[in-house]
GROMACS .gro file of N, CA, C and O in nm:
model
  300
    1MET      N    1  -2.136   1.008   1.634
    1MET     CA    2  -2.048   0.956   1.532
    1MET      C    3  -2.010   0.813   1.569
    1MET      O    4  -1.960   0.788   1.677
    2VAL      N    5  -2.036   0.721   1.479
    2VAL     CA    6  -2.005   0.581   1.504
    2VAL      C    7  -1.886   0.543   1.417
    2VAL      O    8  -1.888   0.558   1.296
    3VAL      N    9  -1.780   0.498   1.481
    3VAL     CA   10  -1.660   0.455   1.411
    3VAL      C   11  -1.650   0.304   1.426
    3VAL      O   12  -1.647   0.252   1.538
    4LYS      N   13  -1.647   0.234   1.314
    4LYS     CA   14  -1.641   0.087   1.320
    4LYS      C   15  -1.504   0.038   1.364
    4LYS      O   16  -1.493  -0.057   1.438
    5ARG      N   17  -1.401   0.102   1.318
    5ARG     CA   18  -1.265   0.063   1.354
    5ARG      C   19  -1.197   0.186   1.412
    5ARG      O   20  -1.210   0.295   1.358
    6GLY      N   21  -1.124   0.168   1.519
    6GLY     CA   22  -1.060   0.281   1.583
    6GLY      C   23  -0.955   0.346   1.496
    6GLY      O   24  -0.875   0.280   1.432
    7TRP      N   25  -0.957   0.478   1.493
    7TRP     CA   26  -0.856   0.552   1.419
    7TRP      C   27  -0.725   0.553   1.495
    7TRP      O   28  -0.618   0.559   1.435
    8PHE      N   29  -0.735   0.550   1.628
    8PHE     CA   30  -0.617   0.555   1.714
    8PHE      C   31  -0.623   0.439   1.812
    8PHE      O   32  -0.732   0.397   1.854
    9GLY      N   33  -0.507   0.388   1.848
    9GLY     CA   34  -0.499   0.280   1.944
    9GLY      C   35  -0.382   0.305   2.038
    9GLY      O   36  -0.305   0.400   2.021
   10PRO      N   37  -0.367   0.219   2.139
   10PRO     CA   38  -0.257   0.238   2.232
   10PRO      C   39  -0.122   0.214   2.166
   10PRO      O   40  -0.109   0.129   2.077
   11LYS      N   41  -0.023   0.291   2.208
   11LYS     CA   42   0.112   0.271   2.157
   11LYS      C   43   0.164   0.136   2.205
   11LYS      O   44   0.121   0.085   2.308
   12ARG      N   45   0.256   0.079   2.134
   12ARG     CA   46   0.315  -0.049   2.177
   12ARG      C   47   0.400  -0.031   2.302
   12ARG      O   48   0.403  -0.117   2.388
   13PHE      N   49   0.472   0.079   2.310
   13PHE     CA   50   0.557   0.107   2.425
   13PHE      C   51   0.525   0.245   2.479
   13PHE      O   52   0.513   0.340   2.402
   14GLY      N   53   0.512   0.258   2.608
   14GLY     CA   54   0.485   0.387   2.670
   14GLY      C   55   0.337   0.420   2.674
   14GLY      O   56   0.251   0.337   2.647
   15TRP      N   57   0.309   0.545   2.713
   15TRP     CA   58   0.173   0.591   2.724
   15TRP      C   59   0.133   0.666   2.599
   15TRP      O   60   0.217   0.719   2.528
   16GLY      N   61   0.005   0.676   2.576
   16GLY     CA   62  -0.044   0.758   2.467
   16GLY      C   63  -0.113   0.677   2.360
   16GLY      O   64  -0.140   0.558   2.374
   17ALA      N   65  -0.140   0.743   2.250
   17ALA     CA   66  -0.210   0.682   2.138
   17ALA      C   67  -0.130   0.708   2.011
   17ALA      O   68  -0.054   0.804   2.002
   18SER      N   69  -0.147   0.618   1.915
   18SER     CA   70  -0.086   0.638   1.785
   18SER      C   71  -0.187   0.598   1.678
   18SER      O   72  -0.279   0.521   1.705
   19PRO      N   73  -0.171   0.648   1.557
   19PRO     CA   74  -0.265   0.616   1.450
   19PRO      C   75  -0.270   0.466   1.423
   19PRO      O   76  -0.167   0.400   1.416
   20ALA      N   77  -0.391   0.413   1.406
   20ALA     CA   78  -0.409   0.270   1.380
   20ALA      C   79  -0.474   0.246   1.244
   20ALA      O   80  -0.490   0.131   1.204
   21SER      N   81  -0.510   0.352   1.172
   21SER     CA   82  -0.572   0.337   1.040
   21SER      C   83  -0.534   0.458   0.956
   21SER      O   84  -0.474   0.555   1.006
   22TRP      N   85  -0.574   0.454   0.829
   22TRP     CA   86  -0.539   0.566   0.743
   22TRP      C   87  -0.610   0.693   0.788
   22TRP      O   88  -0.557   0.804   0.769
   23GLN      N   89  -0.729   0.679   0.849
   23GLN     CA   90  -0.799   0.797   0.898
   23GLN      C   91  -0.722   0.864   1.012
   23GLN      O   92  -0.718   0.986   1.022
   24GLY      N   93  -0.662   0.782   1.098
   24GLY     CA   94  -0.580   0.837   1.206
   24GLY      C   95  -0.457   0.910   1.154
   24GLY      O   96  -0.421   1.016   1.204
   25TRP      N   97  -0.393   0.849   1.052
   25TRP     CA   98  -0.277   0.916   0.993
   25TRP      C   99  -0.318   1.045   0.922
   25TRP      O  100  -0.247   1.145   0.929
   26ALA      N  101  -0.434   1.044   0.857
   26ALA     CA  102  -0.483   1.165   0.791
   26ALA      C  103  -0.513   1.274   0.893
   26ALA      O  104  -0.479   1.391   0.872
   27ALA      N  105  -0.577   1.238   1.004
   27ALA     CA  106  -0.607   1.336   1.108
   27ALA      C  107  -0.479   1.394   1.167
   27ALA      O  108  -0.470   1.515   1.193
   28THR      N  109  -0.378   1.309   1.187
   28THR     CA  110  -0.251   1.356   1.239
   28THR      C  111  -0.183   1.450   1.140
   28THR      O  112  -0.129   1.554   1.178
   29GLY      N  113  -0.188   1.415   1.012
   29GLY     CA  114  -0.129   1.501   0.909
   29GLY      C  115  -0.198   1.636   0.900
   29GLY      O  116  -0.132   1.739   0.888
   30VAL      N  117  -0.330   1.636   0.907
   30VAL     CA  118  -0.405   1.762   0.903
   30VAL      C  119  -0.371   1.848   1.025
   30VAL      O  120  -0.354   1.970   1.014
   31PHE      N  121  -0.358   1.783   1.141
   31PHE     CA  122  -0.322   1.857   1.263
   31PHE      C  123  -0.184   1.922   1.248
   31PHE      O  124  -0.166   2.040   1.278
   32ILE      N  125  -0.086   1.845   1.201
   32ILE     CA  126   0.050   1.898   1.186
   32ILE      C  127   0.051   2.012   1.084
   32ILE      O  128   0.112   2.117   1.106
   33LEU      N  129  -0.019   1.993   0.972
   33LEU     CA  130  -0.026   2.097   0.870
   33LEU      C  131  -0.093   2.223   0.924
   33LEU      O  132  -0.045   2.335   0.901
   34ALA      N  133  -0.201   2.206   1.000
   34ALA     CA  134  -0.270   2.322   1.058
   34ALA      C  135  -0.179   2.397   1.155
   34ALA      O  136  -0.176   2.521   1.156
   35MET      N  137  -0.105   2.323   1.237
   35MET     CA  138  -0.015   2.389   1.333
   35MET      C  139   0.097   2.464   1.260
   35MET      O  140   0.130   2.577   1.298
   36LEU      N  141   0.154   2.402   1.157
   36LEU     CA  142   0.261   2.469   1.082
   36LEU      C  143   0.210   2.594   1.011
   36LEU      O  144   0.276   2.699   1.014
   37LEU      N  145   0.094   2.582   0.947
   37LEU     CA  146   0.039   2.698   0.877
   37LEU      C  147   0.001   2.810   0.973
   37LEU      O  148   0.027   2.928   0.946
   38THR      N  149  -0.057   2.774   1.085
   38THR     CA  150  -0.094   2.875   1.184
   38THR      C  151   0.030   2.946   1.237
   38THR      O  152   0.033   3.068   1.249
   39GLY      N  153   0.132   2.869   1.269
   39GLY     CA  154   0.255   2.928   1.323
   39GLY      C  155   0.328   3.015   1.223
   39GLY      O  156   0.388   3.117   1.259
   40ASN      N  157   0.327   2.977   1.097
   40ASN     CA  158   0.402   3.052   0.996
   40ASN      C  159   0.323   3.169   0.937
   40ASN      O  160   0.380   3.275   0.913
   41LEU      N  161   0.195   3.149   0.911
   41LEU     CA  162   0.118   3.255   0.846
   41LEU      C  163   0.070   3.361   0.943
   41LEU      O  164   0.054   3.477   0.906
   42LEU      N  165   0.045   3.323   1.066
   42LEU     CA  166  -0.006   3.418   1.165
   42LEU      C  167   0.099   3.449   1.273
   42LEU      O  168   0.066   3.465   1.389
   43ARG      N  169   0.221   3.455   1.234
   43ARG     CA  170   0.332   3.472   1.327
   43ARG      C  171   0.320   3.598   1.413
   43ARG      O  172   0.351   3.598   1.531
   44ASP      N  173   0.272   3.705   1.354
   44ASP     CA  174   0.269   3.834   1.425
   44ASP      C  175   0.133   3.866   1.487
   44ASP      O  176   0.114   3.974   1.539
   45VAL      N  177   0.041   3.774   1.481
   45VAL     CA  178  -0.092   3.798   1.537
   45VAL      C  179  -0.091   3.764   1.686
   45VAL      O  180  -0.035   3.663   1.728
   46ALA      N  181  -0.151   3.850   1.766
   46ALA     CA  182  -0.145   3.835   1.911
   46ALA      C  183  -0.218   3.710   1.961
   46ALA      O  184  -0.179   3.650   2.060
   47TRP      N  185  -0.324   3.668   1.893
   47TRP     CA  186  -0.405   3.557   1.942
   47TRP      C  187  -0.369   3.423   1.878
   47TRP      O  188  -0.447   3.329   1.882
   48VAL      N  189  -0.251   3.414   1.817
   48VAL     CA  190  -0.211   3.290   1.751
   48VAL      C  191  -0.203   3.174   1.850
   48VAL      O  192  -0.234   3.059   1.817
   49TRP      N  193  -0.163   3.201   1.975
   49TRP     CA  194  -0.153   3.094   2.075
   49TRP      C  195  -0.290   3.038   2.110
   49TRP      O  196  -0.304   2.919   2.133
   50ALA      N  197  -0.390   3.124   2.114
   50ALA     CA  198  -0.526   3.077   2.141
   50ALA      C  199  -0.576   2.988   2.028
   50ALA      O  200  -0.641   2.885   2.052
   51LEU      N  201  -0.545   3.024   1.904
   51LEU     CA  202  -0.585   2.941   1.790
   51LEU      C  203  -0.513   2.806   1.792
   51LEU      O  204  -0.574   2.702   1.767
   52MET      N  205  -0.384   2.808   1.825
   52MET     CA  206  -0.309   2.682   1.834
   52MET      C  207  -0.362   2.595   1.948
   52MET      O  208  -0.370   2.472   1.934
   53LEU      N  209  -0.399   2.654   2.058
   53LEU     CA  210  -0.456   2.579   2.169
   53LEU      C  211  -0.589   2.516   2.128
   53LEU      O  212  -0.618   2.401   2.163
   54ALA      N  213  -0.669   2.588   2.051
   54ALA     CA  214  -0.795   2.533   2.001
   54ALA      C  215  -0.769   2.416   1.906
   54ALA      O  216  -0.841   2.315   1.910
   55GLU      N  217  -0.667   2.426   1.822
   55GLU     CA  218  -0.632   2.316   1.732
   55GLU      C  219  -0.591   2.192   1.810
   55GLU      O  220  -0.629   2.079   1.776
   56VAL      N  221  -0.513   2.210   1.916
   56VAL     CA  222  -0.473   2.097   2.000
   56VAL      C  223  -0.595   2.034   2.066
   56VAL      O  224  -0.608   1.911   2.071
   57ALA      N  225  -0.685   2.117   2.116
   57ALA     CA  226  -0.806   2.065   2.182
   57ALA      C  227  -0.893   1.985   2.084
   57ALA      O  228  -0.945   1.879   2.119
   58ILE      N  229  -0.906   2.034   1.962
   58ILE     CA  230  -0.985   1.963   1.862
   58ILE      C  231  -0.919   1.830   1.827
   58ILE      O  232  -0.986   1.726   1.818
   59PHE      N  233  -0.787   1.830   1.810
   59PHE     CA  234  -0.718   1.705   1.777
   59PHE      C  235  -0.730   1.605   1.892
   59PHE      O  236  -0.754   1.485   1.869
   60LEU      N  237  -0.715   1.650   2.016
   60LEU     CA  238  -0.731   1.560   2.130
   60LEU      C  239  -0.872   1.504   2.137
   60LEU      O  240  -0.891   1.386   2.171
   61ALA      N  241  -0.972   1.585   2.104
   61ALA     CA  242  -1.110   1.536   2.102
   61ALA      C  243  -1.128   1.428   1.996
   61ALA      O  244  -1.194   1.327   2.021
   62VAL      N  245  -1.067   1.447   1.879
   62VAL     CA  246  -1.075   1.345   1.773
   62VAL      C  247  -1.009   1.216   1.820
   62VAL      O  248  -1.062   1.106   1.800
   63VAL      N  249  -0.893   1.227   1.883
   63VAL     CA  250  -0.823   1.107   1.931
   63VAL      C  251  -0.907   1.035   2.035
   63VAL      O  252  -0.924   0.913   2.030
   64ILE      N  253  -0.964   1.108   2.129
   64ILE     CA  254  -1.043   1.046   2.235
   64ILE      C  255  -1.169   0.981   2.179
   64ILE      O  256  -1.206   0.870   2.218
   65LEU      N  257  -1.236   1.050   2.087
   65LEU     CA  258  -1.361   0.996   2.032
   65LEU      C  259  -1.341   0.877   1.939
   65LEU      O  260  -1.432   0.798   1.921
   66THR      N  261  -1.222   0.863   1.881
   66THR     CA  262  -1.198   0.754   1.787
   66THR      C  263  -1.099   0.652   1.841
   66THR      O  264  -1.052   0.566   1.767
   67PHE      N  265  -1.068   0.658   1.971
   67PHE     CA  266  -0.971   0.566   2.031
   67PHE      C  267  -1.037   0.429   2.052
   67PHE      O  268  -1.152   0.417   2.095
   68ASP      N  269  -0.963   0.325   2.017
   68ASP     CA  270  -1.008   0.188   2.038
   68ASP      C  271  -0.895   0.112   2.105
   68ASP      O  272  -0.786   0.100   2.049
   69LYS      N  273  -0.919   0.063   2.226
   69LYS     CA  274  -0.811  -0.003   2.300
   69LYS      C  275  -0.767  -0.134   2.234
   69LYS      O  276  -0.661  -0.185   2.265
   70ASN      N  277  -0.846  -0.186   2.143
   70ASN     CA  278  -0.811  -0.310   2.074
   70ASN      C  279  -0.752  -0.287   1.935
   70ASN      O  280  -0.718  -0.383   1.867
   71ALA      N  281  -0.740  -0.162   1.894
   71ALA     CA  282  -0.685  -0.132   1.761
   71ALA      C  283  -0.536  -0.162   1.761
   71ALA      O  284  -0.465  -0.131   1.857
   72ARG      N  285  -0.488  -0.222   1.654
   72ARG     CA  286  -0.347  -0.257   1.644
   72ARG      C  287  -0.272  -0.143   1.576
   72ARG      O  288  -0.308  -0.100   1.468
   73THR      N  289  -0.169  -0.095   1.642
   73THR     CA  290  -0.087   0.009   1.585
   73THR      C  291   0.049  -0.050   1.549
   73THR      O  292   0.091  -0.151   1.603
   74HIS      N  293   0.118   0.013   1.457
   74HIS     CA  294   0.249  -0.034   1.414
   74HIS      C  295   0.360   0.055   1.467
   74HIS      O  296   0.475   0.038   1.430
   75VAL      N  297   0.325   0.152   1.550
   75VAL     CA  298   0.423   0.246   1.603
   75VAL      C  299   0.450   0.210   1.748
   75VAL      O  300   0.367   0.179   1.824
   0.00000   0.00000   0.00000
């Protein structure tokens, strides 16, 4: 996957990454929505924590694969 512009870039203050484009904000929104839906709809399922852990791993992979140290963030 070739990304011309980084979806995520370094935060202005502190460690970590923040969205640097609309794609980064969309990925963050989808992640938050997936976590909320998983937590609310599958509340009584025993393996809900494994599914949430997989969601976190996928989101971290997206951040790492689309991170650009030169991308300008506003956060």
